[in-house]
Coordinates of C-alpha atoms and ligand atoms in Angstrom, one line a residue:
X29 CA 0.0 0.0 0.0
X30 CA 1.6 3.2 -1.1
X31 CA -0.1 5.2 1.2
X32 CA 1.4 3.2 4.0
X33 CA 4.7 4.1 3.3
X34 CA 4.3 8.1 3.1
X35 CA 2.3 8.0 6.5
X36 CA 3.3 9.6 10.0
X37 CA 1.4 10.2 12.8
X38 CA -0.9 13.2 11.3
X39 CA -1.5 10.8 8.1
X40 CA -0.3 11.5 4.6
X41 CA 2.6 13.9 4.5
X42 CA 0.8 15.9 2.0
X43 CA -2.3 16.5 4.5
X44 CA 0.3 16.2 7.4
X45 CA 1.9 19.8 6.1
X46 CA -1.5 21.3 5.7
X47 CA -3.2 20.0 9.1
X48 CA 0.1 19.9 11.2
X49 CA -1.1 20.1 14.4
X50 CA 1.6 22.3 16.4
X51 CA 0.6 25.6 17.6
X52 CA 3.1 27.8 18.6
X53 CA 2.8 29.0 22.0
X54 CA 1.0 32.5 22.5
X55 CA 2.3 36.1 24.3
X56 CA 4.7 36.7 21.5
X57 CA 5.7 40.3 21.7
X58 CA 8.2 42.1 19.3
X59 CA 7.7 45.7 18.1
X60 CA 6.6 44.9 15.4
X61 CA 3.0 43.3 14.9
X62 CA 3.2 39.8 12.4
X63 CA 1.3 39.7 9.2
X64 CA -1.7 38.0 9.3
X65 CA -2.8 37.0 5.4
X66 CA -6.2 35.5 4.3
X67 CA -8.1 35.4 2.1
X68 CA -10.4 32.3 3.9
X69 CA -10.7 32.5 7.4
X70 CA -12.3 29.5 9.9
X71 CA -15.4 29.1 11.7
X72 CA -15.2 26.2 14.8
X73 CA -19.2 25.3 13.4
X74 CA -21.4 26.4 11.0
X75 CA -23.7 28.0 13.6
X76 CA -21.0 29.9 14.2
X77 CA -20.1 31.1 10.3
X78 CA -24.0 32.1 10.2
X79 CA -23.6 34.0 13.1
X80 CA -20.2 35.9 12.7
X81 CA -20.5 39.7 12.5
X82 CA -18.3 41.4 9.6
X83 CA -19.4 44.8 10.0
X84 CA -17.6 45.6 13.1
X85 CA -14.3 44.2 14.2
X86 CA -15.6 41.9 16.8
X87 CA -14.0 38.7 14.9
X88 CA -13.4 37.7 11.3
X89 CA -15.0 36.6 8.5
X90 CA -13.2 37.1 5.7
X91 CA -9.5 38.3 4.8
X92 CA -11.5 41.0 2.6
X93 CA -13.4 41.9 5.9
X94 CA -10.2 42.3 8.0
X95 CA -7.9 40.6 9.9
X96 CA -5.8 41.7 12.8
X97 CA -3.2 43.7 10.6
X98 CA -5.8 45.8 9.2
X99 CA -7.5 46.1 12.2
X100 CA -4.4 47.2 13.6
X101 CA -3.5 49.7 11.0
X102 CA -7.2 50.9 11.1
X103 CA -6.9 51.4 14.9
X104 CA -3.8 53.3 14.4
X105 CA -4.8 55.6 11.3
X106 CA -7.7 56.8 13.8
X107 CA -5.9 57.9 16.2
X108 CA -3.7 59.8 14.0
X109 CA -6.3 61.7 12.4
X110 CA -8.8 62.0 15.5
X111 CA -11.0 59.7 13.7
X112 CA -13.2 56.5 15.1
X113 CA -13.5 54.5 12.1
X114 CA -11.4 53.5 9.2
X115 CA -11.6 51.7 6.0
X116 CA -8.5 50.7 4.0
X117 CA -8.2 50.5 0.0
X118 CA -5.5 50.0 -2.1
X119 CA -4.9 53.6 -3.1
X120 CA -5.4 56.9 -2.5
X121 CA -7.8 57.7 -5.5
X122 CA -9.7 54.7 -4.4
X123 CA -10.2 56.4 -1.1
X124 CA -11.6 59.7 -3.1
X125 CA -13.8 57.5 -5.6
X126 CA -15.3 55.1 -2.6
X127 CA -16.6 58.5 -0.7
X128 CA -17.9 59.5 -4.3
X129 CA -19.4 56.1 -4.6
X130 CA -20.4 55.6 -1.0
X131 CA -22.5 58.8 -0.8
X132 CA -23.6 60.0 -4.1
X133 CA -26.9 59.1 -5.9
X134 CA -28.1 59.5 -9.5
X135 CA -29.0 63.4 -9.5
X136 CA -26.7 64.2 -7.0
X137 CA -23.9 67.2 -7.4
X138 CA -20.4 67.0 -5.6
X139 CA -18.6 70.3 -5.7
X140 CA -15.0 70.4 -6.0
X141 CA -12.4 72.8 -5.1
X142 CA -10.7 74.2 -8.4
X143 CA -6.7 73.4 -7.2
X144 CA -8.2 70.0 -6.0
X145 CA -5.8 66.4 -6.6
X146 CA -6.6 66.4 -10.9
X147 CA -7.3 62.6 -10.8
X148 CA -10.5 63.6 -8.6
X149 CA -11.7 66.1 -10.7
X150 CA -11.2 63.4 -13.5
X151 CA -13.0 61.2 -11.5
X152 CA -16.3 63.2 -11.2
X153 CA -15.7 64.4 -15.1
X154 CA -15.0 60.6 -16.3
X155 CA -16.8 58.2 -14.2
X156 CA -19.1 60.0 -11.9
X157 CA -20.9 61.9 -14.9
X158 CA -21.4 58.3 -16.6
X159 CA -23.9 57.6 -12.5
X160 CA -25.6 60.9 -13.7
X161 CA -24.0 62.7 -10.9
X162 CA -22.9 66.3 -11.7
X163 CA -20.0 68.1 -10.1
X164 CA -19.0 71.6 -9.9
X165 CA -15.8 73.6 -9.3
X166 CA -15.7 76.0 -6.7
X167 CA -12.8 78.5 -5.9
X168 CA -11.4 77.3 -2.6
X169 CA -9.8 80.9 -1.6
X170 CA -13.5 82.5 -1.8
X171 CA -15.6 81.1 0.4
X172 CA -18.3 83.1 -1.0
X173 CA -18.4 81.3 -4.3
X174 CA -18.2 78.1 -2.7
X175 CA -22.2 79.1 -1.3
X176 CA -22.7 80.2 -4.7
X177 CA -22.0 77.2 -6.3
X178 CA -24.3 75.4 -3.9
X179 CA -27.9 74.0 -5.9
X180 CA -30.6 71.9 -4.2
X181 CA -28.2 68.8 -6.1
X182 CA -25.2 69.1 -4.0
X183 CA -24.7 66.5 -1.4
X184 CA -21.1 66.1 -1.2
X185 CA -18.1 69.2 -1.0
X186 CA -14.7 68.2 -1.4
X187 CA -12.0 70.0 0.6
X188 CA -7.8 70.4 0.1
X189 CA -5.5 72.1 2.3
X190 CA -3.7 73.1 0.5
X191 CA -4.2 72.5 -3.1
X192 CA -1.7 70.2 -3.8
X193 CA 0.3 71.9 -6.7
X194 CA -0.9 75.7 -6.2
X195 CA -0.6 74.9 -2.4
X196 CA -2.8 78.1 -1.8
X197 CA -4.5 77.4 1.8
X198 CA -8.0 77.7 1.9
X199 CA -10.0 78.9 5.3
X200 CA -11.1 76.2 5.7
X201 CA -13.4 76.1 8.5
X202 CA -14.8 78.8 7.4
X203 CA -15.7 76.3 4.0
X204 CA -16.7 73.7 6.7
X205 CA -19.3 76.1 8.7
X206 CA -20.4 76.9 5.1
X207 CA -21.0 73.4 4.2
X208 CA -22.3 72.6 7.9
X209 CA -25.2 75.5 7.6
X210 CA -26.4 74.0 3.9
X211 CA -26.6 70.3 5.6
X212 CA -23.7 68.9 3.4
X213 CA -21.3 66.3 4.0
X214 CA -18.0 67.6 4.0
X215 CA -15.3 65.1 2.9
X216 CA -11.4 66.1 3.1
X217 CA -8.8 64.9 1.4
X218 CA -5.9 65.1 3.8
X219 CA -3.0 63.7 2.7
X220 CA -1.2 66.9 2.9
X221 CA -1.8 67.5 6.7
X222 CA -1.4 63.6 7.4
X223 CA -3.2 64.1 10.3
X224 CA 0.1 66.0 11.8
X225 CA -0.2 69.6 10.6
X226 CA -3.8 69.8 12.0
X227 CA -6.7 68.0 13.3
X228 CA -9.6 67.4 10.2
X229 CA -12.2 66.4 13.1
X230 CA -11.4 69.5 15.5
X231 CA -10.4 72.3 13.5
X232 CA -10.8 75.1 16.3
X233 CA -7.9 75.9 18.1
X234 CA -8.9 77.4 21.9
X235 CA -8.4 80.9 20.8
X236 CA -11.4 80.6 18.9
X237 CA -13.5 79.3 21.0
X238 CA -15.6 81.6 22.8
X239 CA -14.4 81.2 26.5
X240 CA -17.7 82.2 28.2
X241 CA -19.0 79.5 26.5
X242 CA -21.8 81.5 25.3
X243 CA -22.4 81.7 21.4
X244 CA -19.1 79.4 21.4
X245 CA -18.5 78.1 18.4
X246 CA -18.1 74.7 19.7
X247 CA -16.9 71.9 17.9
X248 CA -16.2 72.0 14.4
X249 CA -15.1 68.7 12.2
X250 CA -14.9 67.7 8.6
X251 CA -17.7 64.6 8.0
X252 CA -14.9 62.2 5.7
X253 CA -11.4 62.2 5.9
X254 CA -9.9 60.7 2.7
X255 CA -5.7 60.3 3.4
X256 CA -3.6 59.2 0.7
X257 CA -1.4 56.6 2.7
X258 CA 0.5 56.1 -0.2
X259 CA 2.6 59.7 1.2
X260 CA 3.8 59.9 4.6
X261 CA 2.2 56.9 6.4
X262 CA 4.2 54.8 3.8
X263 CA 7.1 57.1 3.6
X264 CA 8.8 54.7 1.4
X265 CA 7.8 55.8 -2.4
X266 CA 6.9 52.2 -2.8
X267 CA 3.0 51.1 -1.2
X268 CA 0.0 52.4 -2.5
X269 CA -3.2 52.3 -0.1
X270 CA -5.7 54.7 1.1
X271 CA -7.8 55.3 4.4
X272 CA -11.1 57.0 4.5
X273 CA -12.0 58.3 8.6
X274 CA -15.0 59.1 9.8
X275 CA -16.3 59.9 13.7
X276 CA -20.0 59.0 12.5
X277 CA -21.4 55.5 13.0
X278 CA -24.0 55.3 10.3
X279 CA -22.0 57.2 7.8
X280 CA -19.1 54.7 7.8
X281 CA -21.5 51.7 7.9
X282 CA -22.6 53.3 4.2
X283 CA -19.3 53.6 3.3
X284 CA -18.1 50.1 4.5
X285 CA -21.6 48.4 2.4
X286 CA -20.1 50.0 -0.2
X287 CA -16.5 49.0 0.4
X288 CA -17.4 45.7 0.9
X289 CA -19.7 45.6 -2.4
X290 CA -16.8 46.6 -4.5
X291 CA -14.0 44.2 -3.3
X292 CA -11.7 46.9 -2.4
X293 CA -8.7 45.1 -0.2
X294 CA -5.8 45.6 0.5
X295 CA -2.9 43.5 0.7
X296 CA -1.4 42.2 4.5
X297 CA 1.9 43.1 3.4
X298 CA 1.8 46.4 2.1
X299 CA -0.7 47.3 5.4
X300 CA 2.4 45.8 7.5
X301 CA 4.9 47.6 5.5
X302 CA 2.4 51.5 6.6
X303 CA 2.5 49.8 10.3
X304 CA 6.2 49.7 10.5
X305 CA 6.9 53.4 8.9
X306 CA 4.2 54.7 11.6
X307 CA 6.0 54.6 14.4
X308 CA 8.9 57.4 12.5
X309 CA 6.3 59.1 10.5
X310 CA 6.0 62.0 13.0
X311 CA 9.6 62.6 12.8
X312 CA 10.2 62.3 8.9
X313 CA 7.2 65.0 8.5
X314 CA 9.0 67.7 10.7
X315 CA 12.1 66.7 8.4
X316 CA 10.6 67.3 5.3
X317 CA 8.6 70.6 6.5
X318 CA 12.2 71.7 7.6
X319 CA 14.2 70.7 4.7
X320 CA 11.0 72.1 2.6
X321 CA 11.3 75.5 4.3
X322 CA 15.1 75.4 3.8
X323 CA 14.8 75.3 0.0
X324 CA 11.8 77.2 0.0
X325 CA 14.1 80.2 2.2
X326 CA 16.7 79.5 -1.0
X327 CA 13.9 80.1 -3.6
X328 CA 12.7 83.2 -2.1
X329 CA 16.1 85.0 -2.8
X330 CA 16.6 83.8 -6.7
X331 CA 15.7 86.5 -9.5
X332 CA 14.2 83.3 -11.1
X333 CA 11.2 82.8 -8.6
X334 CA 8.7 85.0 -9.6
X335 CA 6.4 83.8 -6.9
X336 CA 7.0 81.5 -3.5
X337 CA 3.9 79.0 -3.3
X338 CA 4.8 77.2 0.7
X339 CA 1.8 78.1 3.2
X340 CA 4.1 78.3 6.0
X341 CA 5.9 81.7 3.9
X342 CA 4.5 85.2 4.7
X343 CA 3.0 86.4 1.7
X344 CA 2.3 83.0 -0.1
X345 CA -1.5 82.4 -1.2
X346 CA -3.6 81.5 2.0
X347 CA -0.7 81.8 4.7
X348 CA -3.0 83.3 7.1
X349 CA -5.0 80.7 6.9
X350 CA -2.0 77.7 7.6
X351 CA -1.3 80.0 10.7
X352 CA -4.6 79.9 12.3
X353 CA -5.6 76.3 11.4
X354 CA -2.0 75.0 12.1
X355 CA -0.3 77.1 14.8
X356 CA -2.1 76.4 17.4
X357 CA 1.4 77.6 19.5
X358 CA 2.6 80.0 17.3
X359 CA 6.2 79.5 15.7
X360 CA 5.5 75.1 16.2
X361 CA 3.0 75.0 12.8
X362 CA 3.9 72.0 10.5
X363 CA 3.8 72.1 6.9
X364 CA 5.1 69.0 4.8
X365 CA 7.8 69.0 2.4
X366 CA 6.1 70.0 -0.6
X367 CA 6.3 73.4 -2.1
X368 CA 6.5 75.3 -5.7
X369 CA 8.2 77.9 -7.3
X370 CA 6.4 79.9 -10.0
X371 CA 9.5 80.5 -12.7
X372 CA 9.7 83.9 -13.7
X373 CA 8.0 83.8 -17.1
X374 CA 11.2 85.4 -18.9
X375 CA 12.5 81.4 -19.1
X376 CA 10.0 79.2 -21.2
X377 CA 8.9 75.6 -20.6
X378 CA 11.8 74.6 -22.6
X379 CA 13.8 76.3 -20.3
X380 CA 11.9 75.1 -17.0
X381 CA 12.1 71.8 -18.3
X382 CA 15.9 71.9 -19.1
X383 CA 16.0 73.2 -15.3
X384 CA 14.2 70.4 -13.8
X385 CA 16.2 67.4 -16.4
X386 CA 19.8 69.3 -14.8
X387 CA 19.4 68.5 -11.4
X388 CA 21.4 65.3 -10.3
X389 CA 19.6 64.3 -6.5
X390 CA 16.2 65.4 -7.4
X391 CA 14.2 62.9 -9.4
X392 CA 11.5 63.4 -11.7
X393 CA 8.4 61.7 -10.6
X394 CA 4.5 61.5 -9.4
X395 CA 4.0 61.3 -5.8
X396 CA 5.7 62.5 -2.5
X397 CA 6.6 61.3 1.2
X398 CA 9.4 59.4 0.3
X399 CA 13.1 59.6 1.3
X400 CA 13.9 60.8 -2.2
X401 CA 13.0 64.2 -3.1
X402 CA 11.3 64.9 -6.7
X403 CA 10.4 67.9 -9.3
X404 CA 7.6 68.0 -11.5
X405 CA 7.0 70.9 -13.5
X406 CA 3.3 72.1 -14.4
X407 CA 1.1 73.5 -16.7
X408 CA -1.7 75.7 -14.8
X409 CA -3.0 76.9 -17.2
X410 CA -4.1 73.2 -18.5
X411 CA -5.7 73.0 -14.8
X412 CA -7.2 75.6 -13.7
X413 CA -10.8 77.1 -15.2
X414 CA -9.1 80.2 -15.6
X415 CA -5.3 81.2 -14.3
X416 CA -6.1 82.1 -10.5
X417 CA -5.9 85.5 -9.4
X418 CA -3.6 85.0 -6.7
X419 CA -0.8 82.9 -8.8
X420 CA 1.7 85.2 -10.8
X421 CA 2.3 84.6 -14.1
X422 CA 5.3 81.9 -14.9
X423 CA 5.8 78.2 -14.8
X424 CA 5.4 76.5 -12.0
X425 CA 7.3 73.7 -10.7
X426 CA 6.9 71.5 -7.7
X427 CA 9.1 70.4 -5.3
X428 CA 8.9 67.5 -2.8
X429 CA 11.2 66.9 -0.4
X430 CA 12.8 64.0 1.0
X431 CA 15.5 63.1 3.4
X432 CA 18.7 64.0 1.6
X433 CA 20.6 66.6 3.6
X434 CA 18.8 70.6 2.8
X435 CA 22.5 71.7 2.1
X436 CA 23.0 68.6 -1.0
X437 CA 19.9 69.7 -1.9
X438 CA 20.1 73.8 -1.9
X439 CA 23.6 72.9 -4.6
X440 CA 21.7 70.8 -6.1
X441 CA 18.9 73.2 -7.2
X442 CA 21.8 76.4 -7.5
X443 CA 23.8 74.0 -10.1
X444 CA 21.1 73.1 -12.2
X445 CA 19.7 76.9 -12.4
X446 CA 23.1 78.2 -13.1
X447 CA 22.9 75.8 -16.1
X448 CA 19.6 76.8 -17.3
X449 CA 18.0 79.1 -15.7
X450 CA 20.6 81.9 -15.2
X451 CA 19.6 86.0 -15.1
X452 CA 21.8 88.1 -17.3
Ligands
PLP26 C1 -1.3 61.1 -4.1 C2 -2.5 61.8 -3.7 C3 -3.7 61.1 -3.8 C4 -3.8 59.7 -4.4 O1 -3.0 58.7 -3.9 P1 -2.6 57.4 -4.7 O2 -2.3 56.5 -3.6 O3 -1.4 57.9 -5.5 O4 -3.8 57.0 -5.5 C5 -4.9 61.7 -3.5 N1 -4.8 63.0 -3.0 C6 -3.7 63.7 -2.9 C7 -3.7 65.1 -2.4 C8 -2.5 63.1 -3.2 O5 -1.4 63.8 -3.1

């Protein structure tokens, strides 16, 4: 008998691997959690798979459901952002397009800020528009036209701060009180702010709350934060995933039906690989909001920068704003490592482009919140409904940050613009 001869004491070899019955002991502790992966996941009886709850994370049901690594990250992402629930998907425009999808009904309007991420305006003009729900741009720096863009349709207002090219920094709880007295959700997308640079559910600092209490302002919170962890959580330039917080029960149960009706996972190891940059992530923002400011401080003195776009610089588009949303103690405000420079238009694209091809550590890519810093020149004109009043005129290019030392970085950008960009 062939079998015979392959048997041990748990049977077949084959089935022996599979249904090996050691279990190693419990209470392991190491700082970082394991990686729990599944797509399956048990039930001791049958009364017991008809009974198991998905919706909450009392237990498990399915590895698309959770399991304790995405619980764990969940758990953690919430108290980052001030949040009480969390659902994870495998990007950051997935986290946009699942509040679009979670919330939005045929007949519905979502109105958009004008310097919002493109690939969400794209997402209302190319999918969105196919549901029959309409969308509108509003101009984030007035909030006056964001009421005026507001018709019995609209059910859902997008928020950035800032825009994340333009980086002009919007008032934005004044936007939030706006949407508040209308009735309309209010979603955020927060990748910028990570949480760190200010708090999307709490956005008064005590000095605007009334002290007597009376006619205080109270609270005031965003309904939706959207984070693309894909940026600092990750930190590493190589996971994509996306969160989407919310402090409201029934509003997350919508938006985890919906979650759960389009299949959106994500993968154990990439939600590992977030947990274990967490723990620095505080620390690499404050170093890429310094080295930021560094080479923004740089910019600021060249004949070539027609106009400094960094919230955290007096004069730039919206800096009051950044001060009173994030200084709660003046002089400590945080302010990520991304910034642009609007070219003086005397240099062409060609030009601009030459620039940004000359410089050695800087890279030329998508994206930001990794240790390398990148450049990415843009077209506003191509983005915008019309050029905004507040931008000069020029070409603007973008600058992310990294971890490379500011100084490496500041020759960097001076030998590249004495190569193509110089002033006679
Ligand atoms: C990168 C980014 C996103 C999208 O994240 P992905 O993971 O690249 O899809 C959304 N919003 C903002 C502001 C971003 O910077």
């Amino acid at each position: 008998m062939q079998y015979e001869s392959s048997q041990n004491a748990f049977g077949h070899i084959t089935t022996g691997l599979i249904h090996h019955p050691y279990v190693p002991p419990g209470g392991f502790e190491a700082p970082q959690p394991g990686v729990f992966k599944a797509s399956t996941v048990y039930f001791p009886t049958v009364a017991a798979m008809r009974q198991r709850e998905w919706k909450d994370k009392s237990a498990y049901t399915y590895g698309l459901h959770g399991t304790p690594t995405t619980y764990l990250l969940e758990e953690r992402l919430c108290a980052l952002e001030g949040g009480l629930q969390c659902v994870l998907v495998p990007s950051g425009l997935a986290a946009l397009a699942l509040v679009a999808l979670s919330v939005l009904n045929t007949g519905d309007e979502v109105l958009i800020p004008d310097n919002a991420y493109g690939p969400n305006k794209a997402l209302a003009e190319g999918e969105l528009r196919h549901f029959g729900i309409s969308h509108r741009f509003y101009d984030p720096m007035d909030p006056a036209d964001l009421s005026r863009q507001i018709t019995p349709q609209t059910r859902l207002v997008w928020l950035e701060a800032p825009g994340s090219v333009s980086m002009e920094f919007p008032d934005l709880p004044e936007l939030v009180r706006r949407c508040r007295s209308q009735g309309l959700l209010c979603a955020l997308d927060n990748t910028w702010g990570a949480g760190l640079a200010f708090k999307p559910f709490d956005l008064l600092n005590d000095a605007q709350m009334d002290p007597s209490g009376a006619g205080g302002q109270g609270s005031l919170s965003v309904d939706i934060s959207a984070h693309a962890l894909t940026k600092y959580p990750s930190g590493g330039g190589d996971v994509l995933m996306g969160s989407v917080i919310t402090r409201d029960a029934a509003l997350h149960l919508k938006i985890k039906l919906c979650h759960m009706r389009l299949g959106l996972g994500v993968a154990a190891n990439d939600a590992e690989t977030v947990l274990r940059s967490l723990p620095s992530m505080n620390l690499r923002y404050q170093a890429h909001d310094q080295t930021a400011r560094a080479l923004a401080a740089w910019w600021q003195a060249q004949p070539q920068c027609a106009q400094l776009l960094h919230p955290a610089f007096e004069g730039a588009p919206g800096h009051p704003h950044w001060q009173t949303l994030c200084e709660r103690i003046p002089g400590s405000g945080l302010a990520a490592g991304l910034f642009s420079v609007m070219i003086d238009p005397r240099f062409n694209q060609a030009q601009v482009d030459a620039f940004c091809d000359g410089l050695k550590l800087f890279k030329i890519g998508y994206s930001w919140g990794g240790p390398v810093s990148l450049v990415v020149p843009y077209d506003i004109a191509s983005m915008r409904q019309k050029w905004p009043k507040h931008l000069k005129q020029g070409t603007l290019v973008r600058f992310s940050t990294g971890l490379e030392s500011a100084h490496d970085l500041i020759l960097d950008l001076h030998q590249a613009s004495q190569a193509h960009l110089l002033v006679r």
